[in-house]
Coordinates of C-alpha atoms in Angstrom, one line a residue:
Chain D
M207 CA 113.7 88.1 87.4
R208 CA 116.9 88.3 89.5
P209 CA 117.1 85.8 92.4
E210 CA 116.7 88.9 94.8
L211 CA 113.5 90.0 92.9
D212 CA 112.3 86.5 93.1
R213 CA 112.8 86.3 96.9
L214 CA 110.7 89.6 97.3
H215 CA 108.0 88.1 95.2
L216 CA 108.1 84.8 97.4
I217 CA 107.9 86.8 100.5
E218 CA 105.1 89.0 99.0
Q219 CA 103.0 86.0 98.2
Q220 CA 103.3 85.0 101.7
L221 CA 102.5 88.3 103.4
L222 CA 99.7 89.1 101.1
Q223 CA 98.4 85.8 101.3
T224 CA 98.0 85.6 97.2
P225 CA 96.5 82.4 95.8
A226 CA 100.3 81.5 94.9
A227 CA 101.2 81.5 98.7
L228 CA 102.9 78.5 100.1
P229 CA 101.1 76.3 102.7
A230 CA 102.1 77.4 106.0
S231 CA 103.9 74.2 107.0
E232 CA 106.2 74.7 103.7
W233 CA 106.7 78.4 104.7
H234 CA 107.8 77.2 108.3
L235 CA 110.2 74.8 106.8
R236 CA 111.8 77.4 104.6
Q237 CA 112.1 79.6 107.5
L238 CA 114.0 76.8 109.5
F239 CA 116.3 76.2 106.7
D240 CA 116.8 79.9 105.5
G241 CA 118.0 82.0 108.8
E242 CA 117.4 85.3 107.0
L243 CA 113.8 84.7 105.7
T244 CA 112.0 85.6 109.0
A245 CA 113.9 89.0 109.3
D246 CA 113.6 89.7 105.5
A247 CA 109.6 89.0 105.7
A248 CA 109.5 91.3 109.0
L249 CA 111.3 94.0 106.9
Q250 CA 109.1 93.6 103.9
R251 CA 106.0 94.0 106.1
Q252 CA 107.5 97.3 107.4
L253 CA 107.7 98.3 103.8
Y254 CA 104.2 97.6 103.3
H255 CA 103.0 99.5 106.3
G256 CA 105.1 102.5 105.2
L257 CA 103.6 102.2 101.6
H258 CA 100.1 102.2 103.2
Q259 CA 101.0 105.4 105.2
A260 CA 102.5 107.1 102.0
G261 CA 99.3 106.1 100.1
R262 CA 97.0 107.5 102.6
Q263 CA 98.9 110.8 103.0
Q264 CA 98.7 111.1 99.1
L265 CA 94.9 110.3 99.1
K266 CA 94.6 113.1 101.7
R267 CA 96.4 115.5 99.5
E268 CA 94.2 114.6 96.7
L269 CA 90.9 115.2 98.8
R270 CA 92.3 118.6 100.0
T271 CA 92.7 119.5 96.3
I272 CA 89.2 118.3 95.6
H273 CA 87.9 120.4 98.3
T274 CA 89.7 123.6 97.2
Q275 CA 88.5 123.0 93.7
L276 CA 84.8 122.6 94.8
Y277 CA 84.7 125.2 97.8
G278 CA 87.9 127.2 97.6
S279 CA 90.6 127.4 100.2
P280 CA 89.6 126.6 103.9
G281 CA 92.3 128.8 105.3
P282 CA 95.3 127.8 107.0
R283 CA 95.0 124.6 109.1
W284 CA 97.1 126.1 111.9
L285 CA 94.7 128.8 112.4
A286 CA 91.9 126.1 112.9
A287 CA 93.9 124.3 115.5
L288 CA 94.5 127.6 117.2
R289 CA 90.9 128.3 117.3
R290 CA 90.1 124.8 118.6
C291 CA 92.5 125.5 121.5
W292 CA 91.3 129.0 122.2
P293 CA 87.9 129.4 121.0
W294 CA 87.4 133.1 122.0
Chain T
M216 CA 89.8 103.0 80.1
P217 CA 87.1 105.8 79.8
A218 CA 85.8 107.4 82.9
T219 CA 82.3 106.8 83.7
A220 CA 80.0 108.9 85.9
L221 CA 79.3 107.4 89.4
P222 CA 75.7 106.4 89.7
A223 CA 73.8 107.8 92.9
T224 CA 73.4 104.3 93.9
S225 CA 76.4 101.9 93.0
P226 CA 77.4 98.5 94.4
P227 CA 80.8 98.2 95.9
A228 CA 82.2 96.7 92.6
A229 CA 81.0 99.3 90.5
L230 CA 82.5 102.0 92.9
R231 CA 85.7 100.2 93.0
Q232 CA 85.8 100.0 89.2
A233 CA 84.9 103.8 89.2
L234 CA 88.0 104.6 91.5
L235 CA 90.4 102.5 89.5
A236 CA 89.2 104.1 86.2
D237 CA 89.4 107.7 87.4
R238 CA 89.9 108.3 91.1
T239 CA 89.8 112.0 90.9
R240 CA 86.6 112.1 89.0
T241 CA 84.7 109.7 91.1
L242 CA 85.9 111.2 94.3
T243 CA 84.7 114.6 93.1
Q244 CA 81.4 113.5 92.4
L245 CA 81.1 111.8 95.6
Y246 CA 82.5 114.8 97.5
A247 CA 79.9 117.2 95.8
R248 CA 77.3 115.0 96.5
A249 CA 77.9 114.1 100.2
F250 CA 80.0 117.0 101.7
P251 CA 77.2 119.5 102.2
A252 CA 75.2 117.1 104.3
V253 CA 78.3 116.5 106.7
Q254 CA 79.0 120.2 106.8
R255 CA 75.4 120.9 108.0
L256 CA 75.6 118.1 110.6
V257 CA 79.0 119.2 112.0
R258 CA 78.2 122.9 111.9
R259 CA 74.9 122.3 113.8
Q260 CA 76.8 120.4 116.4
G261 CA 79.2 123.2 117.2
G262 CA 82.1 122.2 114.8
S263 CA 83.9 124.4 112.3
A264 CA 84.3 124.2 108.5
E265 CA 87.7 122.7 109.1
D266 CA 86.2 120.0 111.4
A267 CA 83.6 119.2 108.6
Q268 CA 86.3 118.8 106.2
D269 CA 88.5 116.7 108.4
V270 CA 85.9 114.1 109.2
F271 CA 84.5 114.0 105.8
Q272 CA 87.9 113.4 104.3
D273 CA 88.7 110.7 106.9
A274 CA 85.4 109.0 106.0
L275 CA 86.3 109.2 102.4
V276 CA 89.6 107.4 103.2
V277 CA 87.7 104.7 104.9
L278 CA 85.5 104.3 102.0
V279 CA 88.2 104.3 99.4
E280 CA 90.2 101.8 101.3
Q281 CA 87.4 99.5 101.8
A282 CA 86.4 99.8 98.3
V283 CA 89.6 99.0 96.6
A284 CA 90.3 96.0 99.2
G285 CA 87.1 94.8 98.2
T286 CA 85.7 94.8 101.8
L287 CA 83.1 97.4 101.5
M288 CA 79.7 96.4 102.3
L289 CA 77.0 98.9 101.3
T290 CA 73.3 98.7 102.2
A291 CA 72.8 102.4 100.9
S292 CA 74.6 104.6 98.4
A293 CA 78.1 105.4 98.8
G294 CA 77.3 108.9 99.7
T295 CA 74.8 107.8 102.4
Y296 CA 77.7 105.5 103.7
V297 CA 80.1 108.3 103.8
V298 CA 77.8 110.6 105.6
G299 CA 77.3 107.8 108.2
V300 CA 80.9 107.3 108.8
S301 CA 81.5 111.0 109.0
R302 CA 78.6 111.1 111.8
H303 CA 80.3 108.3 113.7
L304 CA 84.0 110.0 113.4
W305 CA 82.4 113.3 114.4
Q306 CA 80.6 111.9 117.5
H307 CA 83.9 110.2 118.3
E308 CA 85.7 113.6 118.0
L309 CA 83.2 115.2 120.2
R310 CA 83.5 112.6 123.0
R311 CA 87.4 113.0 122.8
R312 CA 87.4 116.9 122.8
A313 CA 85.3 116.6 126.1
R314 CA 88.1 114.6 127.5
L315 CA 91.0 116.1 125.9
P316 CA 90.0 119.6 124.6
H317 CA 93.4 120.5 123.3
Q318 CA 94.5 117.5 121.1
P319 CA 94.1 117.4 117.3
L320 CA 92.4 114.5 115.7
P321 CA 94.5 111.4 115.2
D322 CA 95.8 110.5 111.7
D323 CA 94.2 107.1 111.3
P324 CA 90.3 107.2 110.8
G325 CA 90.3 103.4 110.6
L326 CA 91.5 103.0 114.0
L327 CA 88.7 105.5 115.4
L328 CA 86.1 103.5 113.3
A329 CA 87.0 100.3 114.8
E330 CA 87.5 101.8 118.4
A331 CA 90.7 99.8 118.3
P332 CA 93.9 100.7 120.4
A333 CA 96.5 102.4 118.3
A334 CA 99.2 99.7 117.3
E335 CA 102.5 100.4 118.4
E336 CA 104.6 102.4 115.5
P337 CA 107.9 101.2 114.6
V338 CA 110.6 103.5 115.9
F339 CA 111.7 104.9 112.5
A340 CA 109.2 105.7 109.7
V341 CA 109.5 103.8 106.5
L342 CA 107.3 106.5 105.2
D343 CA 110.4 109.1 105.0
Y344 CA 112.1 106.6 102.7
V345 CA 109.2 106.2 100.5
Q346 CA 109.1 110.0 99.9
Q347 CA 112.8 109.6 98.9
L348 CA 112.0 107.4 96.2
G349 CA 111.9 108.7 92.6
E350 CA 108.4 109.8 91.4
K351 CA 108.1 106.8 89.1
C352 CA 108.9 104.2 91.6
R353 CA 106.7 105.9 94.3
E354 CA 103.7 106.1 91.8
V355 CA 104.0 102.5 90.9
L356 CA 104.4 101.3 94.4
L357 CA 101.5 103.3 95.8
A358 CA 99.3 102.4 92.8
F359 CA 99.9 98.9 93.4
Y360 CA 100.2 98.5 97.2
Y361 CA 97.9 101.2 98.3
F362 CA 95.3 102.0 95.6
Q363 CA 95.3 98.3 94.5
Q364 CA 95.5 99.1 90.8
P365 CA 95.9 96.0 88.5
L366 CA 99.3 95.6 87.0
T367 CA 97.7 95.8 83.5
Q368 CA 96.5 99.3 84.4
I369 CA 100.0 100.3 85.9
A370 CA 101.9 99.0 82.8
A371 CA 99.6 101.1 80.6
R372 CA 99.8 104.3 82.7
H373 CA 103.6 104.0 82.9
G374 CA 104.5 102.7 79.4
Y375 CA 105.6 99.3 80.3
R376 CA 105.4 97.0 77.3
S377 CA 103.8 94.1 79.2
V378 CA 102.5 93.2 82.7
R379 CA 105.5 91.2 83.2
S380 CA 107.8 94.4 82.7
A381 CA 105.6 96.3 85.2
T382 CA 105.9 93.4 87.6
V383 CA 109.7 93.4 87.5
Q384 CA 109.8 97.2 87.7
K385 CA 107.5 97.1 90.9
F386 CA 109.9 94.8 92.5
K387 CA 113.0 96.8 91.7
C388 CA 111.5 99.7 93.1
L389 CA 110.4 97.6 96.1
E390 CA 114.2 96.5 96.4
R391 CA 115.3 100.2 96.1
L392 CA 113.1 101.0 99.0
R393 CA 114.2 98.0 100.9
E394 CA 117.8 98.8 100.5
K395 CA 117.1 102.3 101.9
V396 CA 115.3 101.0 105.0
R397 CA 117.6 98.0 105.7
A398 CA 120.4 100.2 106.9
V399 CA 118.2 101.5 109.8
F400 CA 116.1 98.3 110.3
T401 CA 116.8 96.5 113.6
P402 CA 115.8 93.0 114.6
E403 CA 113.3 94.0 117.1
F404 CA 110.9 94.2 114.3
A405 CA 111.4 90.6 113.3
D406 CA 108.8 88.0 114.4

């Protein structure tokens, strides 16, 4: 892989604590000698957070589709929210 | 990989395998099996059809996330577990409505389950940049990082010749996302 991709891989191993993750002492040493490593790792953590949110959104879309296939459309969600606020 | 029917009582590992093999089929079976009980429960306690749908789907999200992460502990069937989680979420929602009657359910069911305070969100949403990725990149990244599909499966589904090719492609996609986000990333998120 290109060095840039290898760097993403290295950070990923650390953040996801895969079996290939460096021992904590070695990681801290790398952070000392590589001034951008800490910031790059923080950015990558944000990417994973965003991917988790996006995955959850996709799963919810899939579940709504399954619901519709099994039971039909529940009607517009704004109407449900409106009924909740003004339950006349 | 052939899709298999989800047994009524399946250990977490079998559920995980079924989700990986055919998520739609597995979730549809679980939905058909468990949703009617949740709907009855919610309607009996004054909730609407939409409320039942919301809490049930949130409970399924919890189940899927725990199953694929390998952290699911089942003492009964997956359907019973989902009904139990739904009941917990609904009780939480009823208490919340009693306090704050005009606010909708929060987006993160995991937070409700853990009764944990919401973590501080970053000021910009990486989520928007994920949606801007090409379809293939987005699918590969979500398959690996959220649905935790093995790279062998991702390689087969997306036509990569090897796990190595799929790995390289995954990191290229992650790099693409990183470049989009880095332009607006600020140092306050750094450790």
